[in-house]
mmCIF file of C-alpha atoms in Angstrom:
data_model
loop_
_atom_site.group_PDB
_atom_site.id
_atom_site.type_symbol
_atom_site.label_atom_id
_atom_site.label_comp_id
_atom_site.label_asym_id
_atom_site.label_seq_id
_atom_site.Cartn_x
_atom_site.Cartn_y
_atom_site.Cartn_z
ATOM 1 C CA MET N 1 10.393 -12.065 24.353
ATOM 2 C CA GLN N 2 8.913 -9.421 26.218
ATOM 3 C CA LEU N 3 5.720 -9.464 24.090
ATOM 4 C CA LYS N 4 5.534 -13.228 23.919
ATOM 5 C CA GLU N 5 2.238 -13.486 25.991
ATOM 6 C CA THR N 6 0.666 -10.713 23.497
ATOM 7 C CA PHE N 7 1.578 -12.683 20.560
ATOM 8 C CA GLU N 8 0.246 -15.964 22.173
ATOM 9 C CA LYS N 9 -3.180 -14.208 22.983
ATOM 10 C CA VAL N 10 -3.221 -12.886 19.057
ATOM 11 C CA LYS N 11 -2.439 -16.714 17.812
ATOM 12 C CA ARG N 12 -5.338 -18.188 19.716
ATOM 13 C CA ALA N 13 -7.726 -15.553 19.006
ATOM 14 C CA SER N 14 -6.859 -16.228 15.079
ATOM 15 C CA LYS N 15 -7.821 -19.694 15.467
ATOM 16 C CA SER N 16 -11.328 -18.846 16.659
ATOM 17 C CA LEU N 17 -11.714 -15.945 14.403
ATOM 18 C CA ALA N 18 -11.368 -18.324 11.341
ATOM 19 C CA LEU N 19 -14.844 -20.010 12.615
ATOM 20 C CA LEU N 20 -16.993 -16.756 12.318
ATOM 21 C CA SER N 21 -19.180 -16.718 9.551
ATOM 22 C CA ASP N 22 -18.973 -14.196 6.842
ATOM 23 C CA GLN N 23 -22.043 -12.293 7.823
ATOM 24 C CA GLN N 24 -20.742 -12.178 11.321
ATOM 25 C CA ARG N 25 -17.645 -10.452 10.361
ATOM 26 C CA ASN N 26 -19.440 -8.198 7.993
ATOM 27 C CA ASP N 27 -21.741 -7.172 10.913
ATOM 28 C CA ILE N 28 -18.633 -6.180 12.926
ATOM 29 C CA LEU N 29 -17.111 -4.238 10.338
ATOM 30 C CA ASN N 30 -20.223 -2.034 9.784
ATOM 31 C CA ALA N 31 -20.528 -1.598 13.577
ATOM 32 C CA VAL N 32 -16.654 -0.316 13.356
ATOM 33 C CA ALA N 33 -17.520 1.891 10.580
ATOM 34 C CA ASP N 34 -20.210 3.496 12.555
ATOM 35 C CA ALA N 35 -18.068 3.866 15.435
ATOM 36 C CA ILE N 36 -15.459 5.628 13.384
ATOM 37 C CA ILE N 37 -17.832 8.217 12.782
ATOM 38 C CA GLY N 38 -19.573 8.374 15.990
ATOM 39 C CA ASN N 39 -16.346 8.878 17.587
ATOM 40 C CA LYS N 40 -14.921 11.309 15.021
ATOM 41 C CA GLU N 41 -14.040 13.991 17.326
ATOM 42 C CA ARG N 42 -12.252 11.877 19.715
ATOM 43 C CA ILE N 43 -10.023 10.323 16.996
ATOM 44 C CA LEU N 44 -9.483 14.102 15.514
ATOM 45 C CA GLU N 45 -8.394 15.192 18.846
ATOM 46 C CA ALA N 46 -5.801 12.325 19.293
ATOM 47 C CA ASN N 47 -4.494 13.265 15.587
ATOM 48 C CA ALA N 48 -4.260 17.089 16.441
ATOM 49 C CA ARG N 49 -1.959 15.985 19.522
ATOM 50 C CA ASP N 50 0.169 13.755 16.785
ATOM 51 C CA LEU N 51 0.228 16.729 14.329
ATOM 52 C CA ALA N 52 1.307 19.114 16.940
ATOM 53 C CA LYS N 53 4.638 17.216 17.387
ATOM 54 C CA MET N 54 5.329 17.428 13.454
ATOM 55 C CA ASP N 55 6.408 20.484 11.344
ATOM 56 C CA PRO N 56 3.503 21.152 8.898
ATOM 57 C CA LYS N 57 6.344 21.528 6.238
ATOM 58 C CA ASN N 58 7.245 17.820 6.654
ATOM 59 C CA PRO N 59 5.939 15.922 3.727
ATOM 60 C CA LEU N 60 4.742 13.168 5.870
ATOM 61 C CA TYR N 61 2.515 15.781 7.647
ATOM 62 C CA ASP N 62 -0.011 15.082 4.904
ATOM 63 C CA ARG N 63 -0.064 11.285 5.415
ATOM 64 C CA LEU N 64 -0.353 11.952 9.369
ATOM 65 C CA GLN N 65 -3.359 14.163 9.073
ATOM 66 C CA LEU N 66 -6.865 13.183 9.597
ATOM 67 C CA THR N 67 -9.932 15.113 8.718
ATOM 68 C CA ALA N 68 -13.706 14.615 8.887
ATOM 69 C CA LYS N 69 -13.765 13.625 5.179
ATOM 70 C CA ARG N 70 -10.972 11.329 5.573
ATOM 71 C CA LEU N 71 -12.423 9.548 8.581
ATOM 72 C CA GLU N 72 -15.898 9.386 6.161
ATOM 73 C CA ASP N 73 -13.872 7.937 3.557
ATOM 74 C CA ILE N 74 -12.128 5.319 5.939
ATOM 75 C CA ALA N 75 -15.588 4.230 7.261
ATOM 76 C CA ALA N 76 -16.974 3.920 3.897
ATOM 77 C CA ASP N 77 -14.072 1.690 2.696
ATOM 78 C CA MET N 78 -14.593 -0.370 5.660
ATOM 79 C CA ARG N 79 -18.285 -0.657 4.849
ATOM 80 C CA ASN N 80 -17.302 -1.436 1.118
ATOM 81 C CA VAL N 81 -15.060 -4.311 2.439
ATOM 82 C CA ALA N 82 -17.889 -5.718 4.363
ATOM 83 C CA THR N 83 -19.892 -5.873 0.918
ATOM 84 C CA LEU N 84 -16.958 -7.835 -0.961
ATOM 85 C CA PRO N 85 -17.400 -11.489 -1.414
ATOM 86 C CA THR N 86 -15.489 -13.689 1.297
ATOM 87 C CA PRO N 87 -12.192 -14.649 0.008
ATOM 88 C CA LEU N 88 -12.178 -17.738 2.258
ATOM 89 C CA GLY N 89 -13.603 -21.329 1.296
ATOM 90 C CA HIS N 90 -12.805 -20.936 -2.519
ATOM 91 C CA ILE N 91 -12.023 -24.320 -4.054
ATOM 92 C CA THR N 92 -9.051 -23.454 -6.438
ATOM 93 C CA LYS N 93 -8.518 -26.975 -7.670
ATOM 94 C CA GLN N 94 -10.066 -30.356 -7.143
ATOM 95 C CA LYS N 95 -9.413 -33.768 -8.612
ATOM 96 C CA THR N 96 -9.669 -37.529 -7.832
ATOM 97 C CA LEU N 97 -6.423 -39.494 -8.215
ATOM 98 C CA PRO N 98 -6.374 -43.008 -10.071
ATOM 99 C CA ASN N 99 -6.048 -44.587 -6.568
ATOM 100 C CA GLY N 100 -9.522 -42.911 -5.505
ATOM 101 C CA LEU N 101 -8.204 -40.376 -3.091
ATOM 102 C CA ARG N 102 -10.087 -37.122 -3.499
ATOM 103 C CA LEU N 103 -7.968 -33.887 -3.360
ATOM 104 C CA CYS N 104 -9.324 -30.348 -2.750
ATOM 105 C CA ARG N 105 -7.249 -27.066 -2.614
ATOM 106 C CA VAL N 106 -9.184 -24.573 -0.491
ATOM 107 C CA SER N 107 -8.310 -20.854 0.406
ATOM 108 C CA VAL N 108 -7.820 -20.091 3.985
ATOM 109 C CA PRO N 109 -6.346 -17.246 6.218
ATOM 110 C CA PHE N 110 -2.852 -16.956 7.030
ATOM 111 C CA GLY N 111 -3.359 -16.584 10.579
ATOM 112 C CA VAL N 112 -1.631 -13.630 11.989
ATOM 113 C CA ILE N 113 -0.445 -10.784 9.940
ATOM 114 C CA GLY N 114 1.995 -8.324 11.379
ATOM 115 C CA MET N 115 2.101 -4.827 9.946
ATOM 116 C CA ILE N 116 4.706 -2.245 10.399
ATOM 117 C CA TYR N 117 3.920 1.210 9.211
ATOM 118 C CA GLU N 118 4.829 4.741 9.652
ATOM 119 C CA ALA N 119 2.997 8.147 9.887
ATOM 120 C CA ARG N 120 -0.267 6.567 8.311
ATOM 121 C CA PRO N 121 -3.059 6.327 10.953
ATOM 122 C CA ASN N 122 -5.529 5.391 8.155
ATOM 123 C CA VAL N 123 -3.462 2.149 7.959
ATOM 124 C CA THR N 124 -4.716 0.992 11.324
ATOM 125 C CA PHE N 125 -8.256 0.912 10.131
ATOM 126 C CA ASP N 126 -7.671 -0.250 6.720
ATOM 127 C CA VAL N 127 -5.613 -3.341 7.928
ATOM 128 C CA PHE N 128 -8.033 -4.369 10.202
ATOM 129 C CA SER N 129 -11.019 -4.477 7.981
ATOM 130 C CA LEU N 130 -9.247 -6.420 5.584
ATOM 131 C CA CYS N 131 -7.527 -8.796 7.944
ATOM 132 C CA PHE N 132 -10.927 -9.383 9.823
ATOM 133 C CA LYS N 133 -12.869 -9.912 6.715
ATOM 134 C CA SER N 134 -10.389 -12.523 5.445
ATOM 135 C CA GLY N 135 -10.321 -14.247 8.986
ATOM 136 C CA ASN N 136 -6.849 -13.052 9.823
ATOM 137 C CA ALA N 137 -5.974 -11.514 13.298
ATOM 138 C CA CYS N 138 -3.483 -8.692 12.916
ATOM 139 C CA VAL N 139 -0.715 -7.293 15.065
ATOM 140 C CA LEU N 140 -0.073 -3.640 14.210
ATOM 141 C CA LYS N 141 3.296 -1.731 14.992
ATOM 142 C CA GLY N 142 2.748 1.904 13.902
ATOM 143 C CA GLY N 143 5.392 4.467 14.014
ATOM 144 C CA LYS N 144 5.675 7.040 17.211
ATOM 145 C CA ASP N 145 4.556 10.003 14.802
ATOM 146 C CA ALA N 146 0.913 8.595 14.692
ATOM 147 C CA ASP N 147 0.990 6.737 18.036
ATOM 148 C CA GLU N 148 -1.905 8.753 19.711
ATOM 149 C CA SER N 149 -4.036 8.251 16.578
ATOM 150 C CA ASN N 150 -3.271 4.663 16.177
ATOM 151 C CA ARG N 151 -4.270 4.014 20.053
ATOM 152 C CA VAL N 152 -7.539 5.710 19.968
ATOM 153 C CA GLY N 153 -8.271 3.778 16.468
ATOM 154 C CA VAL N 154 -7.524 0.494 18.112
ATOM 155 C CA ALA N 155 -9.393 1.427 21.362
ATOM 156 C CA ILE N 156 -12.546 2.064 19.276
ATOM 157 C CA ILE N 157 -12.203 -1.181 17.299
ATOM 158 C CA HIS N 158 -11.703 -3.031 20.718
ATOM 159 C CA GLU N 159 -14.790 -1.387 22.106
ATOM 160 C CA VAL N 160 -16.904 -2.589 19.270
ATOM 161 C CA LEU N 161 -15.385 -6.017 19.535
ATOM 162 C CA GLU N 162 -15.944 -6.385 23.205
ATOM 163 C CA LYS N 163 -19.459 -5.532 22.770
ATOM 164 C CA ALA N 164 -19.885 -8.371 19.831
ATOM 165 C CA GLU N 165 -18.099 -10.904 21.911
ATOM 166 C CA ALA N 166 -21.003 -11.997 23.958
ATOM 167 C CA ASN N 167 -22.869 -13.320 21.025
ATOM 168 C CA PHE N 168 -19.896 -15.511 19.983
ATOM 169 C CA SER N 169 -19.335 -18.293 22.654
ATOM 170 C CA LEU N 170 -16.382 -19.933 20.710
ATOM 171 C CA PHE N 171 -14.199 -16.831 22.073
ATOM 172 C CA THR N 172 -15.224 -17.486 25.640
ATOM 173 C CA LEU N 173 -12.941 -20.192 26.890
ATOM 174 C CA HIS N 174 -9.598 -19.839 25.087
ATOM 175 C CA SER N 175 -9.482 -16.207 23.800
ATOM 176 C CA SER N 176 -11.031 -12.737 23.611
ATOM 177 C CA LEU N 177 -12.329 -11.334 20.312
ATOM 178 C CA LYS N 178 -10.433 -8.203 20.843
ATOM 179 C CA ASP N 179 -7.216 -10.088 20.666
ATOM 180 C CA VAL N 180 -7.670 -10.296 16.906
ATOM 181 C CA VAL N 181 -6.206 -6.931 16.716
ATOM 182 C CA THR N 182 -3.257 -5.640 18.726
ATOM 183 C CA LEU N 183 -1.325 -2.543 18.621
ATOM 184 C CA LEU N 184 2.557 -2.933 19.977
ATOM 185 C CA PRO N 185 4.342 -0.115 21.564
ATOM 186 C CA ALA N 186 5.845 2.275 19.116
ATOM 187 C CA THR N 187 9.425 1.338 19.840
ATOM 188 C CA HIS N 188 12.218 -0.011 18.014
ATOM 189 C CA GLU N 189 12.380 -2.940 20.420
ATOM 190 C CA ALA N 190 8.751 -3.911 19.659
ATOM 191 C CA THR N 191 9.502 -4.052 15.721
ATOM 192 C CA GLY N 192 12.461 -6.313 16.631
ATOM 193 C CA GLU N 193 10.217 -8.965 18.570
ATOM 194 C CA MET N 194 7.746 -9.074 15.932
ATOM 195 C CA LEU N 195 10.130 -9.755 13.315
ATOM 196 C CA ASN N 196 11.331 -12.548 15.400
ATOM 197 C CA ALA N 197 8.070 -13.935 16.579
ATOM 198 C CA VAL N 198 8.420 -17.323 14.745
ATOM 199 C CA GLY N 199 5.511 -19.500 15.335
ATOM 200 C CA TYR N 200 3.268 -16.706 16.376
ATOM 201 C CA VAL N 201 3.367 -14.079 13.321
ATOM 202 C CA ASP N 202 2.667 -15.973 10.030
ATOM 203 C CA LEU N 203 3.413 -12.980 7.746
ATOM 204 C CA CYS N 204 4.964 -9.485 8.049
ATOM 205 C CA ILE N 205 3.973 -6.385 5.810
ATOM 206 C CA PRO N 206 6.259 -3.248 6.149
ATOM 207 C CA ARG N 207 4.603 -0.267 4.692
ATOM 208 C CA GLY N 208 6.834 2.838 4.516
ATOM 209 C CA GLY N 209 9.910 4.153 3.111
ATOM 210 C CA ARG N 210 12.978 2.183 1.765
ATOM 211 C CA LYS N 211 14.890 2.455 5.006
ATOM 212 C CA LEU N 212 12.051 0.624 6.798
ATOM 213 C CA ILE N 213 11.401 -1.798 4.221
ATOM 214 C CA ASP N 214 15.028 -2.709 3.935
ATOM 215 C CA PHE N 215 15.305 -3.103 7.519
ATOM 216 C CA VAL N 216 12.585 -5.513 7.825
ATOM 217 C CA ARG N 217 13.689 -7.666 4.869
ATOM 218 C CA ASP N 218 17.137 -7.924 6.222
ATOM 219 C CA THR N 219 16.276 -8.463 9.929
ATOM 220 C CA ALA N 220 13.178 -10.447 10.029
ATOM 221 C CA ARG N 221 13.047 -14.193 10.748
ATOM 222 C CA ILE N 222 9.350 -14.504 9.686
ATOM 223 C CA PRO N 223 8.014 -14.530 5.885
ATOM 224 C CA VAL N 224 8.010 -10.763 4.558
ATOM 225 C CA ILE N 225 6.111 -9.281 1.625
ATOM 226 C CA GLU N 226 8.069 -6.143 0.617
ATOM 227 C CA THR N 227 5.683 -2.979 -0.304
ATOM 228 C CA GLY N 228 5.613 0.865 -0.723
ATOM 229 C CA ALA N 229 8.888 2.161 -1.758
ATOM 230 C CA GLY N 230 8.054 3.934 -5.168
ATOM 231 C CA VAL N 231 10.206 5.369 -7.525
ATOM 232 C CA VAL N 232 7.861 6.375 -10.165
ATOM 233 C CA ASN N 233 8.642 7.551 -13.724
ATOM 234 C CA THR N 234 6.419 8.784 -16.587
ATOM 235 C CA TYR N 235 7.528 8.719 -20.252
ATOM 236 C CA PHE N 236 6.069 11.527 -22.462
ATOM 237 C CA ASP N 237 6.540 10.098 -25.904
ATOM 238 C CA LYS N 238 7.188 12.097 -29.210
ATOM 239 C CA ASP N 239 3.515 11.230 -30.095
ATOM 240 C CA GLY N 240 2.167 12.219 -26.557
ATOM 241 C CA ASN N 241 -0.898 14.455 -26.279
ATOM 242 C CA LEU N 242 -0.126 17.609 -24.677
ATOM 243 C CA GLU N 243 -3.329 18.419 -23.057
ATOM 244 C CA MET N 244 -3.392 14.963 -21.696
ATOM 245 C CA GLY N 245 0.155 14.957 -20.497
ATOM 246 C CA LYS N 246 -0.260 18.149 -18.762
ATOM 247 C CA LYS N 247 -3.176 16.743 -16.460
ATOM 248 C CA ILE N 248 -1.658 13.350 -16.148
ATOM 249 C CA VAL N 249 1.840 14.612 -14.929
ATOM 250 C CA CYS N 250 0.049 17.272 -12.752
ATOM 251 C CA ASN N 251 -2.136 14.883 -10.975
ATOM 252 C CA ALA N 252 0.598 12.095 -10.758
ATOM 253 C CA LYS N 253 2.833 14.652 -8.941
ATOM 254 C CA THR N 254 0.874 16.818 -7.007
ATOM 255 C CA ARG N 255 -2.363 14.870 -5.865
ATOM 256 C CA ARG N 256 -0.600 13.742 -2.809
ATOM 257 C CA VAL N 257 3.030 13.929 -2.659
ATOM 258 C CA SER N 258 3.798 11.694 0.295
ATOM 259 C CA VAL N 259 2.265 8.489 -1.287
ATOM 260 C CA CYS N 260 3.979 5.885 -2.837
ATOM 261 C CA ASN N 261 2.387 6.384 -6.499
ATOM 262 C CA ALA N 262 3.462 9.911 -6.542
ATOM 263 C CA LEU N 263 5.506 10.648 -9.669
ATOM 264 C CA ASP N 264 9.331 11.378 -9.205
ATOM 265 C CA CYS N 265 10.828 11.511 -12.616
ATOM 266 C CA LEU N 266 9.151 12.884 -16.118
ATOM 267 C CA ILE N 267 11.026 11.394 -18.970
ATOM 268 C CA ILE N 268 10.460 13.494 -22.185
ATOM 269 C CA HIS N 269 11.349 12.640 -25.892
ATOM 270 C CA ARG N 270 13.717 15.152 -27.246
ATOM 271 C CA GLU N 271 11.427 15.733 -30.149
ATOM 272 C CA ARG N 272 8.834 17.213 -27.623
ATOM 273 C CA ILE N 273 11.006 19.080 -25.474
ATOM 274 C CA TRP N 274 9.338 22.176 -26.589
ATOM 275 C CA SER N 275 6.112 21.034 -24.546
ATOM 276 C CA LEU N 276 7.763 21.136 -21.267
ATOM 277 C CA PRO N 277 6.779 24.826 -20.477
ATOM 278 C CA ALA N 278 3.135 23.659 -21.043
ATOM 279 C CA ILE N 279 3.354 20.572 -19.032
ATOM 280 C CA CYS N 280 5.019 22.398 -16.244
ATOM 281 C CA GLU N 281 2.473 25.398 -16.090
ATOM 282 C CA GLN N 282 0.328 23.616 -13.259
ATOM 283 C CA LEU N 283 3.553 22.403 -11.467
ATOM 284 C CA ALA N 284 4.714 25.914 -10.952
ATOM 285 C CA GLU N 285 1.301 26.880 -9.553
ATOM 286 C CA LYS N 286 1.960 24.101 -6.859
ATOM 287 C CA HIS N 287 5.426 25.337 -6.302
ATOM 288 C CA VAL N 288 7.219 21.967 -7.481
ATOM 289 C CA ILE N 289 11.023 22.434 -7.505
ATOM 290 C CA ILE N 290 12.182 20.687 -10.743
ATOM 291 C CA TYR N 291 15.870 19.150 -11.032
ATOM 292 C CA ALA N 292 16.096 19.236 -14.765
ATOM 293 C CA ASP N 293 19.013 17.700 -16.866
ATOM 294 C CA ASN N 294 20.985 20.206 -19.241
ATOM 295 C CA GLU N 295 18.560 19.896 -22.028
ATOM 296 C CA SER N 296 15.525 20.410 -20.248
ATOM 297 C CA TYR N 297 17.062 23.202 -17.837
ATOM 298 C CA GLU N 298 17.753 25.134 -20.902
ATOM 299 C CA VAL N 299 14.155 25.055 -22.326
ATOM 300 C CA LEU N 300 12.624 25.733 -18.821
ATOM 301 C CA SER N 301 15.060 28.617 -17.832
ATOM 302 C CA GLY N 302 14.272 30.255 -21.026
ATOM 303 C CA ASN N 303 10.451 30.265 -20.146
ATOM 304 C CA SER N 304 11.346 31.434 -16.602
ATOM 305 C CA TYR N 305 10.281 28.430 -14.611
ATOM 306 C CA PRO N 306 10.432 29.753 -10.998
ATOM 307 C CA TYR N 307 11.561 26.735 -9.171
ATOM 308 C CA LEU N 308 14.366 25.307 -11.209
ATOM 309 C CA GLU N 309 17.724 23.679 -10.278
ATOM 310 C CA HIS N 310 20.138 21.402 -12.062
ATOM 311 C CA ALA N 311 19.729 17.924 -11.664
ATOM 312 C CA THR N 312 22.395 15.712 -10.444
ATOM 313 C CA ASP N 313 22.914 11.991 -10.113
ATOM 314 C CA GLU N 314 21.155 11.773 -7.247
ATOM 315 C CA SER N 315 18.180 13.469 -8.682
ATOM 316 C CA PHE N 316 17.239 10.081 -10.438
ATOM 317 C CA GLY N 317 16.080 7.003 -8.665
ATOM 318 C CA THR N 318 14.899 9.034 -5.740
ATOM 319 C CA GLU N 319 11.617 8.728 -4.174
ATOM 320 C CA PHE N 320 10.949 12.352 -3.182
ATOM 321 C CA MET N 321 7.791 12.336 -1.266
ATOM 322 C CA ASP N 322 7.783 16.026 -1.560
ATOM 323 C CA TYR N 323 7.037 18.956 -3.957
ATOM 324 C CA LYS N 324 9.969 17.836 -6.166
ATOM 325 C CA LEU N 325 10.291 16.422 -9.626
ATOM 326 C CA ALA N 326 13.112 15.317 -11.819
ATOM 327 C CA ILE N 327 13.179 15.771 -15.568
ATOM 328 C CA LYS N 328 15.246 13.510 -17.831
ATOM 329 C CA THR N 329 15.388 14.178 -21.634
ATOM 330 C CA VAL N 330 15.967 11.049 -23.913
ATOM 331 C CA GLY N 331 16.187 10.474 -27.754
ATOM 332 C CA SER N 332 14.144 7.272 -27.881
ATOM 333 C CA LEU N 333 11.955 4.711 -26.403
ATOM 334 C CA GLU N 334 14.744 2.625 -25.881
ATOM 335 C CA GLU N 335 16.533 5.254 -23.676
ATOM 336 C CA ALA N 336 13.386 5.819 -21.757
ATOM 337 C CA LEU N 337 13.088 2.023 -21.031
ATOM 338 C CA ALA N 338 16.924 1.956 -19.796
ATOM 339 C CA HIS N 339 16.128 4.776 -17.646
ATOM 340 C CA ILE N 340 13.488 3.126 -15.879
ATOM 341 C CA ASP N 341 15.154 -0.205 -15.798
ATOM 342 C CA GLU N 342 18.067 1.586 -13.942
ATOM 343 C CA ASN N 343 16.206 3.981 -11.535
ATOM 344 C CA GLY N 344 12.583 2.317 -11.294
ATOM 345 C CA SER N 345 11.575 0.248 -7.993
ATOM 346 C CA GLY N 346 9.069 -1.723 -9.796
ATOM 347 C CA HIS N 347 5.926 0.077 -8.143
ATOM 348 C CA SER N 348 4.483 1.866 -11.121
ATOM 349 C CA GLU N 349 5.532 3.356 -14.321
ATOM 350 C CA ALA N 350 3.584 5.131 -16.873
ATOM 351 C CA ILE N 351 3.688 6.315 -20.821
ATOM 352 C CA ILE N 352 1.908 9.212 -22.430
ATOM 353 C CA THR N 353 1.556 8.578 -26.190
ATOM 354 C CA MET N 354 -1.060 8.031 -28.964
ATOM 355 C CA ASN N 355 0.943 5.582 -30.536
ATOM 356 C CA GLU N 356 -0.426 2.168 -29.581
ATOM 357 C CA ALA N 357 2.652 0.157 -30.994
ATOM 358 C CA THR N 358 4.875 2.316 -28.695
ATOM 359 C CA ALA N 359 2.380 2.040 -25.828
ATOM 360 C CA ARG N 360 2.256 -1.862 -26.029
ATOM 361 C CA ARG N 361 5.995 -2.140 -26.123
ATOM 362 C CA PHE N 362 6.621 -0.127 -23.176
ATOM 363 C CA GLN N 363 4.100 -2.193 -21.325
ATOM 364 C CA ALA N 364 5.652 -5.180 -22.509
ATOM 365 C CA HIS N 365 9.106 -4.132 -21.462
ATOM 366 C CA VAL N 366 8.683 -2.318 -18.110
ATOM 367 C CA ASP N 367 9.254 -4.581 -15.171
ATOM 368 C CA ALA N 368 6.843 -3.024 -12.566
ATOM 369 C CA ALA N 369 3.643 -4.146 -10.654
ATOM 370 C CA CYS N 370 1.728 -1.582 -12.476
ATOM 371 C CA VAL N 371 2.359 -0.171 -15.903
ATOM 372 C CA TYR N 372 0.022 2.649 -17.161
ATOM 373 C CA TRP N 373 -0.928 4.018 -20.620
ATOM 374 C CA ASN N 374 -2.396 7.543 -20.748
ATOM 375 C CA ALA N 375 -3.205 7.480 -17.211
ATOM 376 C CA PRO N 376 -1.598 8.704 -13.896
ATOM 377 C CA THR N 377 -0.047 6.478 -11.548
ATOM 378 C CA SER N 378 -1.996 7.916 -8.603
ATOM 379 C CA PHE N 379 -4.617 5.195 -9.659
ATOM 380 C CA THR N 380 -2.201 2.583 -8.121
ATOM 381 C CA ASP N 381 -4.492 1.953 -5.069
ATOM 382 C CA GLY N 382 -6.434 -0.998 -3.799
ATOM 383 C CA ALA N 383 -9.812 0.987 -3.584
ATOM 384 C CA GLN N 384 -9.139 2.440 -7.079
ATOM 385 C CA PHE N 385 -8.729 -0.987 -8.479
ATOM 386 C CA GLY N 386 -12.084 -2.006 -6.902
ATOM 387 C CA LEU N 387 -10.381 -4.021 -4.258
ATOM 388 C CA GLY N 388 -12.111 -2.417 -1.209
ATOM 389 C CA ALA N 389 -9.001 -1.007 0.447
ATOM 390 C CA GLU N 390 -5.429 -2.247 0.674
ATOM 391 C CA ILE N 391 -2.981 -3.639 2.947
ATOM 392 C CA GLY N 392 -0.118 -2.242 0.818
ATOM 393 C CA ILE N 393 1.355 -2.266 -2.651
ATOM 394 C CA SER N 394 3.698 -5.215 -3.223
ATOM 395 C CA THR N 395 6.862 -4.581 -5.451
ATOM 396 C CA GLN N 396 8.198 -8.262 -5.171
ATOM 397 C CA LYS N 397 7.375 -10.960 -7.716
ATOM 398 C CA LEU N 398 7.092 -14.061 -5.483
ATOM 399 C CA GLY N 399 3.501 -14.186 -4.342
ATOM 400 C CA PRO N 400 1.448 -10.982 -4.547
ATOM 401 C CA ARG N 401 2.181 -7.978 -6.789
ATOM 402 C CA GLY N 402 0.693 -4.738 -6.910
ATOM 403 C CA PRO N 403 -2.124 -3.597 -4.678
ATOM 404 C CA MET N 404 -2.764 -6.096 -2.110
ATOM 405 C CA ALA N 405 -6.208 -6.819 -0.520
ATOM 406 C CA LEU N 406 -8.375 -9.804 0.502
ATOM 407 C CA GLU N 407 -7.420 -12.583 -2.122
ATOM 408 C CA GLU N 408 -3.811 -11.564 -1.527
ATOM 409 C CA ILE N 409 -3.885 -12.041 2.302
ATOM 410 C CA THR N 410 -5.091 -15.716 2.223
ATOM 411 C CA THR N 411 -3.198 -18.909 1.372
ATOM 412 C CA TYR N 412 -4.477 -22.438 0.986
ATOM 413 C CA LYS N 413 -4.540 -25.894 2.135
ATOM 414 C CA TRP N 414 -5.179 -29.214 0.545
ATOM 415 C CA LEU N 415 -7.867 -31.237 1.868
ATOM 416 C CA ILE N 416 -7.710 -35.061 1.065
ATOM 417 C CA GLU N 417 -10.410 -37.709 1.422
ATOM 418 C CA GLY N 418 -9.908 -41.419 1.156
ATOM 419 C CA GLU N 419 -11.391 -44.765 2.006
ATOM 420 C CA GLY N 420 -8.650 -46.450 3.564
ATOM 421 C CA GLN N 421 -5.910 -46.437 0.799
ATOM 422 C CA THR N 422 -2.364 -47.016 1.560
ATOM 423 C CA ARG N 423 0.706 -46.143 -0.444
ATOM 424 C CA PRO N 424 2.531 -48.885 -1.843
#
């Protein structure tokens, strides 16, 4: 591997990082947060160079863009992570065996976490804060669209770590503190090397579209947690509240169209199809293109919805990441559930209804990481869940599921104490 030396340095640094106290880690996180604000113009200049290479009409443009407000939010999230209880050293099981052996299961870092992500420069800071707080080193592999922004971000983190290193003698002999976070080249070759870094990278988390996630899962020789790809549905039931529904649908679809929790398909009960024009009023103001099935097309065309097209089979089960929305008409809750079973991705699903029995059936049946009742799927987010920040949203079932933060990027080990016992 061309990057073997890089991976070796990160692995060595991870061993020392686990020895820092929680207060030491918190102090560094707060210092990085201060440095983000202090270097705001430097970060925005780099981001502007990235933005200049992308068409503003590209749905990824919004994800790529950093602003002064977004940097303030990133710094605030990092400070919030520093206030959270440490996820390390928690005793999750403890017992004494009949032979006198004392067993204790305690939470520990994974070691080195590899992160592959696309046009999301905020992820650089989010991943660092969560990994550092949880005692993990991280290897970052960003996309070429955000390379300038990512490189400046990591450079600023390194500057803080270098200043702090003099205070931590445990890093002086075998590793450098700044090696706990490394940004790889924005090349396909670097991705391949990370995915084959057996013995160096303990866990890989891809964060991006379906194509990226499928490639990582099918290629990696190291453990992978799938995240991100979200085909999101919301079912407006026959007992749905119209005013509530209007707000939920608009927020879920248009708050940020390029994120994985954005709404892709509105499922509506046939008995409430007359509510569609009102539900879609705010969508029209945002220029949302609607791909409507035959029944909903007839209703919306009769009310002159300005951005209306006929749905095709490809309209359903598609993660649009754009100002686009599919509409499916159903005659029952069972039909809505069947549509979600066939077209959902296990990310986030929602129901709008005032009927509690219907809502409970929906929540019990839907197989997704997050299932909402009378709330928009836009809340699927680590910070919104009170986790401080998130490293990704897992759509798999083995291991973490849903927004992943500090607890989800730790593992455990057994500590066994004896007094000379031997096994018969």
